[in-house]
Amino acid sequence: MIDLRSDTVTKPTEEMRKAMYEAEVGDDVYQDDPTVRLLEETAADILGKESALFVTSGTQGNQIAVLTYCRPGQEIILEAESHIFYYESGATAALAGVQTRTIQGTRGAMDPAAVKEAIRGVDIHYPETGLICIENTHNRAGGAIVPSENMREIYEMAKSEGIPVHTDGARLFNAAVAAGADVKEFAQYSDTVQVCLSKGLCAPVGSIIAGSKEFIAIARKWRKRLGGGMRQAGVIAAPGLIALTKMKDRLAEDHANAKRLAEGIREISGLQVVNQVDTNILVADVSGLGVTSGEFVRHLKEQGVLAGSAGSSTVRFVTHFDIKENQIQDAVYSISQAARKAGGK
């Protein structure tokens, strides 16, 4: 199978597996695990923040940010199809007692003027705006890069209003690599940032949330409250270190493969690539074949390709470390065969 469902399906490299075996460990709840400490220090340095915290997942990292910044009854502003709003099981309401105020963005980027307009004034009827969240790259916008200039405008406006900004940067390294920039260029325009280690960077588990020392001290307690306090966690932090230091620079290969895949799909009758392929995510509309996305995904599986439904008529393909350049042409052929069979049903 050529697995293009997500970059979460990546397997840890041999170097990562060896590092897991050899990792020096201690009890991380006591902050005694040297490998976890090194991962957190390295991540903070790479992201340009004072401190960092190793968490079990991107969702946990995002929700810790909401819990740390907000009080029950407050409101957060975020893009209408952002991961925090769309894919985190209503956790902002269930855990933090916080409601969401969504803004429809353009390719995942919110208009700074619309964000400012959404900030609540002082009124007994209104919830207070507790946090603004940005997602970069933006998953449901097809891996679109939110420009650093857009982030800067939102951040500076938020500072003038006294409101913190959190970036869900699960794929922030993809944005930086595709933009030819240091990741700090993006991370500097938010008070806190979450980055995922287990997507394109290939670590088996975990994310990082980074920010000020004061924020991380509070976030550490929230991690404990959520059941995220880990013991000898060095065995999973070790591959995270390799992910941060050795795997981020090769993400350009995934982006190039996504563009090659898009070129091939554009030649297939009945399929239309509907996103601008900035990074490693490609979205194709299959309505020209007269089938639903779910039906086409089943046809793809029969041809040896795994993909995911991204809507009633759209299918998402994601390139990653385990997909090599020589597999792209095979994937295009299999997709064309699936399209031929789907169109002839």
XYZ file of C-alpha atoms in Angstrom:
345
model
C 0.000 0.000 0.000
C 1.080 3.568 -0.756
C -0.196 5.316 2.346
C -1.109 8.936 1.642
C -3.703 9.329 4.404
C -1.555 11.569 6.620
C 1.996 12.351 7.684
C 0.996 10.872 11.051
C 1.555 7.397 9.574
C 5.330 7.877 9.408
C 7.409 5.251 11.190
C 10.367 6.150 13.431
C 13.720 5.835 11.703
C 16.332 3.265 12.696
C 18.316 6.053 14.364
C 15.251 6.945 16.409
C 14.669 3.335 17.446
C 18.279 3.027 18.597
C 18.032 6.326 20.473
C 14.917 5.061 22.264
C 16.779 1.951 23.400
C 19.800 3.883 24.604
C 18.008 6.891 26.118
C 19.083 8.076 29.548
C 15.916 8.363 31.624
C 14.504 9.572 34.926
C 11.129 10.503 36.390
C 9.909 13.461 34.354
C 7.194 14.430 36.860
C 10.120 15.271 39.153
C 11.816 16.845 36.096
C 14.565 14.245 36.533
C 14.580 12.887 32.975
C 17.694 14.298 31.254
C 16.529 13.368 27.762
C 13.202 15.146 28.191
C 14.976 18.192 29.613
C 17.343 18.258 26.640
C 14.428 17.960 24.215
C 12.616 20.850 25.891
C 15.715 23.055 25.996
C 16.495 22.295 22.345
C 12.934 22.999 21.266
C 12.826 26.314 23.132
C 16.065 27.385 21.461
C 14.906 26.362 17.972
C 11.580 28.164 18.393
C 13.082 31.258 20.017
C 11.175 30.908 23.274
C 12.294 30.938 26.911
C 11.007 27.508 27.812
C 9.202 24.456 26.437
C 7.152 21.485 27.585
C 6.957 17.981 26.112
C 3.309 16.917 25.798
C 1.645 13.766 24.547
C -0.074 15.263 21.494
C -0.793 18.419 19.559
C -4.342 18.467 20.873
C -3.062 18.307 24.443
C -0.631 21.133 23.713
C -3.334 23.337 22.208
C -5.761 22.654 25.034
C -3.100 23.354 27.656
C -2.643 26.759 26.019
C -6.375 27.468 26.228
C -6.528 26.283 29.841
C -3.485 28.312 30.860
C -4.608 31.558 29.257
C -8.365 31.481 29.773
C -10.966 31.367 32.516
C -14.336 29.606 32.182
C -16.826 31.851 30.416
C -14.245 33.543 28.212
C -14.017 33.312 24.431
C -11.234 32.486 21.992
C -10.971 33.784 18.421
C -9.836 31.335 15.754
C -10.225 30.499 12.079
C -13.498 28.787 11.142
C -11.911 25.523 9.960
C -8.973 25.424 12.338
C -7.909 22.185 13.997
C -8.733 23.452 17.486
C -12.301 24.180 16.384
C -12.807 21.305 13.976
C -10.886 18.285 15.260
C -10.414 18.513 19.033
C -13.776 17.118 20.159
C -15.093 20.373 21.603
C -12.325 20.327 24.194
C -12.285 24.103 24.652
C -15.842 23.868 25.989
C -15.540 20.495 27.715
C -12.276 21.218 29.533
C -11.831 24.980 29.758
C -15.457 26.148 29.713
C -14.502 28.502 26.916
C -16.560 29.295 23.838
C -15.204 29.821 20.339
C -15.695 32.738 17.985
C -14.777 31.739 14.456
C -13.619 33.873 11.543
C -13.688 32.623 7.952
C -10.172 32.982 6.640
C -8.626 33.012 3.179
C -6.472 29.907 2.735
C -6.420 29.626 6.516
C -5.318 33.210 7.142
C -7.634 35.478 9.136
C -8.029 39.125 8.167
C -6.421 41.108 11.009
C -9.210 43.692 10.741
C -11.813 40.944 11.191
C -9.921 39.615 14.201
C -9.866 43.078 15.764
C -13.580 43.504 15.086
C -14.272 40.185 16.834
C -12.575 41.231 20.064
C -15.270 41.831 22.675
C -15.785 45.237 24.177
C -16.539 45.846 27.834
C -20.184 44.913 28.264
C -22.004 42.888 30.887
C -23.587 40.814 28.101
C -20.317 39.713 26.474
C -17.705 37.113 27.320
C -14.162 38.476 27.523
C -11.807 37.612 24.695
C -9.168 35.453 26.353
C -7.034 34.234 23.460
C -6.455 34.431 19.704
C -5.343 31.249 17.927
C -3.575 30.926 14.576
C -2.966 27.651 12.708
C 0.123 27.356 10.490
C 0.265 25.465 8.189
C -3.504 25.254 7.942
C -4.689 21.671 7.608
C -8.160 22.124 6.106
C -6.874 24.848 3.785
C -4.718 22.156 2.184
C -1.491 22.717 4.079
C -1.540 26.420 3.242
C 1.143 28.675 4.701
C -0.183 31.557 6.774
C 2.278 34.353 5.857
C 4.459 35.640 8.670
C 3.314 39.167 7.815
C -0.296 38.156 8.501
C 0.794 36.659 11.825
C 2.711 39.847 12.666
C -0.307 42.072 12.040
C -2.548 39.924 14.228
C 0.092 39.658 16.962
C 0.809 43.383 17.131
C -2.900 44.195 17.190
C -3.458 41.591 19.931
C -0.627 43.069 22.012
C -2.225 46.507 21.783
C -5.452 44.943 23.093
C -3.712 42.969 25.848
C -4.752 39.594 24.405
C -2.325 36.643 24.095
C -1.780 34.749 20.838
C -1.219 31.003 20.500
C -0.091 29.297 17.299
C -1.139 25.746 16.528
C 2.029 25.053 14.585
C 1.649 21.308 14.278
C 3.231 21.671 10.826
C 5.034 24.963 11.430
C 8.320 23.486 10.226
C 6.632 22.735 6.897
C 5.696 26.408 6.651
C 9.225 27.546 7.458
C 10.909 25.156 5.039
C 8.516 25.993 2.196
C 8.959 29.721 2.833
C 12.747 29.386 3.001
C 12.729 30.931 6.458
C 13.881 30.088 9.964
C 10.994 28.773 12.035
C 11.625 31.636 14.479
C 10.376 34.053 11.814
C 6.908 32.559 12.333
C 7.135 31.642 16.026
C 8.083 35.181 17.068
C 4.566 36.373 16.276
C 2.830 34.396 18.996
C 3.228 34.160 22.737
C 3.109 30.379 22.622
C 3.481 27.811 19.874
C 2.731 24.115 19.625
C 4.704 21.972 17.178
C 4.127 18.296 16.428
C 7.002 15.812 16.464
C 5.009 12.834 15.169
C 3.831 14.068 11.770
C 6.373 14.732 9.035
C 9.242 14.719 11.540
C 8.684 10.974 12.123
C 8.873 10.735 15.913
C 6.468 8.074 17.196
C 4.689 10.311 19.705
C 4.538 13.783 21.182
C 4.436 17.509 20.641
C 6.139 20.564 22.099
C 4.507 23.675 23.492
C 6.859 26.629 23.938
C 6.536 30.059 25.514
C 7.689 32.087 28.498
C 9.015 30.485 31.673
C 5.965 31.702 33.565
C 3.584 30.216 31.024
C 5.352 26.838 30.973
C 5.297 26.628 34.774
C 1.499 26.926 34.723
C 1.218 24.702 31.649
C 3.170 21.961 33.431
C 0.501 21.837 36.131
C -2.248 21.703 33.526
C -0.430 18.827 31.812
C -0.456 16.977 35.136
C -4.165 17.688 35.633
C -4.876 16.241 32.199
C -3.024 13.046 33.033
C -0.035 14.000 30.927
C 2.627 13.717 33.614
C 5.043 11.071 32.335
C 7.664 9.050 34.153
C 10.684 7.677 32.252
C 9.652 9.598 29.176
C 13.163 9.838 27.767
C 12.434 6.757 25.678
C 9.928 8.788 23.648
C 11.736 12.118 23.964
C 14.881 10.701 22.335
C 13.321 10.288 18.882
C 11.780 13.733 19.344
C 15.274 15.188 19.612
C 16.254 13.552 16.338
C 13.031 14.831 14.780
C 13.853 18.415 15.764
C 17.527 18.374 14.879
C 17.720 16.113 11.820
C 14.310 15.631 10.208
C 12.923 19.124 9.712
C 15.286 20.143 6.911
C 14.237 17.248 4.659
C 10.578 18.341 4.596
C 11.274 20.014 1.230
C 11.346 16.512 -0.287
C 7.766 15.944 0.846
C 6.705 19.273 -0.629
C 8.329 18.425 -3.968
C 6.614 15.034 -3.992
C 3.240 16.660 -3.286
C 3.742 18.954 -6.285
C 4.699 15.970 -8.471
C 1.582 14.165 -7.308
C -0.539 17.223 -8.090
C 0.910 17.419 -11.595
C -0.030 13.799 -12.194
C -3.544 14.107 -10.776
C -4.251 17.176 -12.909
C -3.863 14.934 -15.955
C -6.523 12.474 -14.766
C -9.974 13.010 -16.226
C -12.646 13.630 -13.614
C -10.258 14.811 -10.886
C -9.447 18.396 -10.009
C -6.771 19.616 -7.596
C -8.577 22.310 -5.622
C -5.856 23.699 -3.355
C -2.660 25.586 -3.995
C -0.060 23.004 -3.004
C 2.207 24.962 -0.663
C 3.557 22.069 1.382
C 2.767 18.355 1.691
C -1.041 18.286 1.437
C -3.054 17.933 -1.753
C -6.855 18.034 -1.995
C -8.662 16.689 -5.071
C -12.322 17.068 -6.020
C -13.792 13.796 -7.336
C -17.289 15.024 -8.214
C -16.397 14.884 -11.908
C -16.398 11.101 -11.585
C -19.953 11.017 -10.278
C -18.934 9.441 -6.962
C -18.610 10.568 -3.373
C -15.250 10.963 -1.706
C -15.930 7.889 0.416
C -16.630 5.796 -2.666
C -13.475 7.032 -4.375
C -11.378 6.297 -1.290
C -12.616 2.700 -1.496
C -11.651 2.525 -5.187
C -8.221 3.872 -4.293
C -7.710 1.195 -1.654
C -8.522 -1.498 -4.208
C -5.719 -0.046 -6.337
C -3.224 -0.013 -3.471
C -3.443 3.647 -2.420
C -4.690 4.873 0.951
C -6.148 8.385 1.157
C -8.697 10.182 3.295
C -12.036 11.855 2.696
C -11.835 15.611 3.253
C -15.475 16.393 2.502
C -18.393 14.941 0.566
C -16.590 15.298 -2.773
C -12.954 15.916 -1.824
C -10.105 13.529 -1.044
C -6.887 14.443 0.764
C -3.441 13.081 -0.075
C -0.461 13.775 2.209
C 3.171 13.097 1.345
C 5.706 12.246 4.040
C 9.063 10.632 4.849
C 7.911 7.096 4.028
C 6.778 8.108 0.518
C 9.724 8.286 -1.856
C 9.949 10.064 -5.190
C 9.853 6.805 -7.147
C 6.502 5.932 -5.551
C 4.765 9.063 -6.807
C 4.446 7.819 -10.391
C 3.126 4.497 -9.108
C 0.593 6.395 -7.021
C -0.503 8.505 -10.008
C -1.031 5.368 -12.085
C -3.057 3.710 -9.331
C -5.139 6.853 -8.837
C -5.832 6.972 -12.571
C -6.962 3.342 -12.499
C -9.244 4.081 -9.553
C -10.682 7.075 -11.406
C -11.309 4.977 -14.511
C -13.172 2.331 -12.501
C -15.096 4.889 -10.455
C -16.161 6.819 -13.556
C -17.346 3.636 -15.254
C -19.530 2.380 -12.427
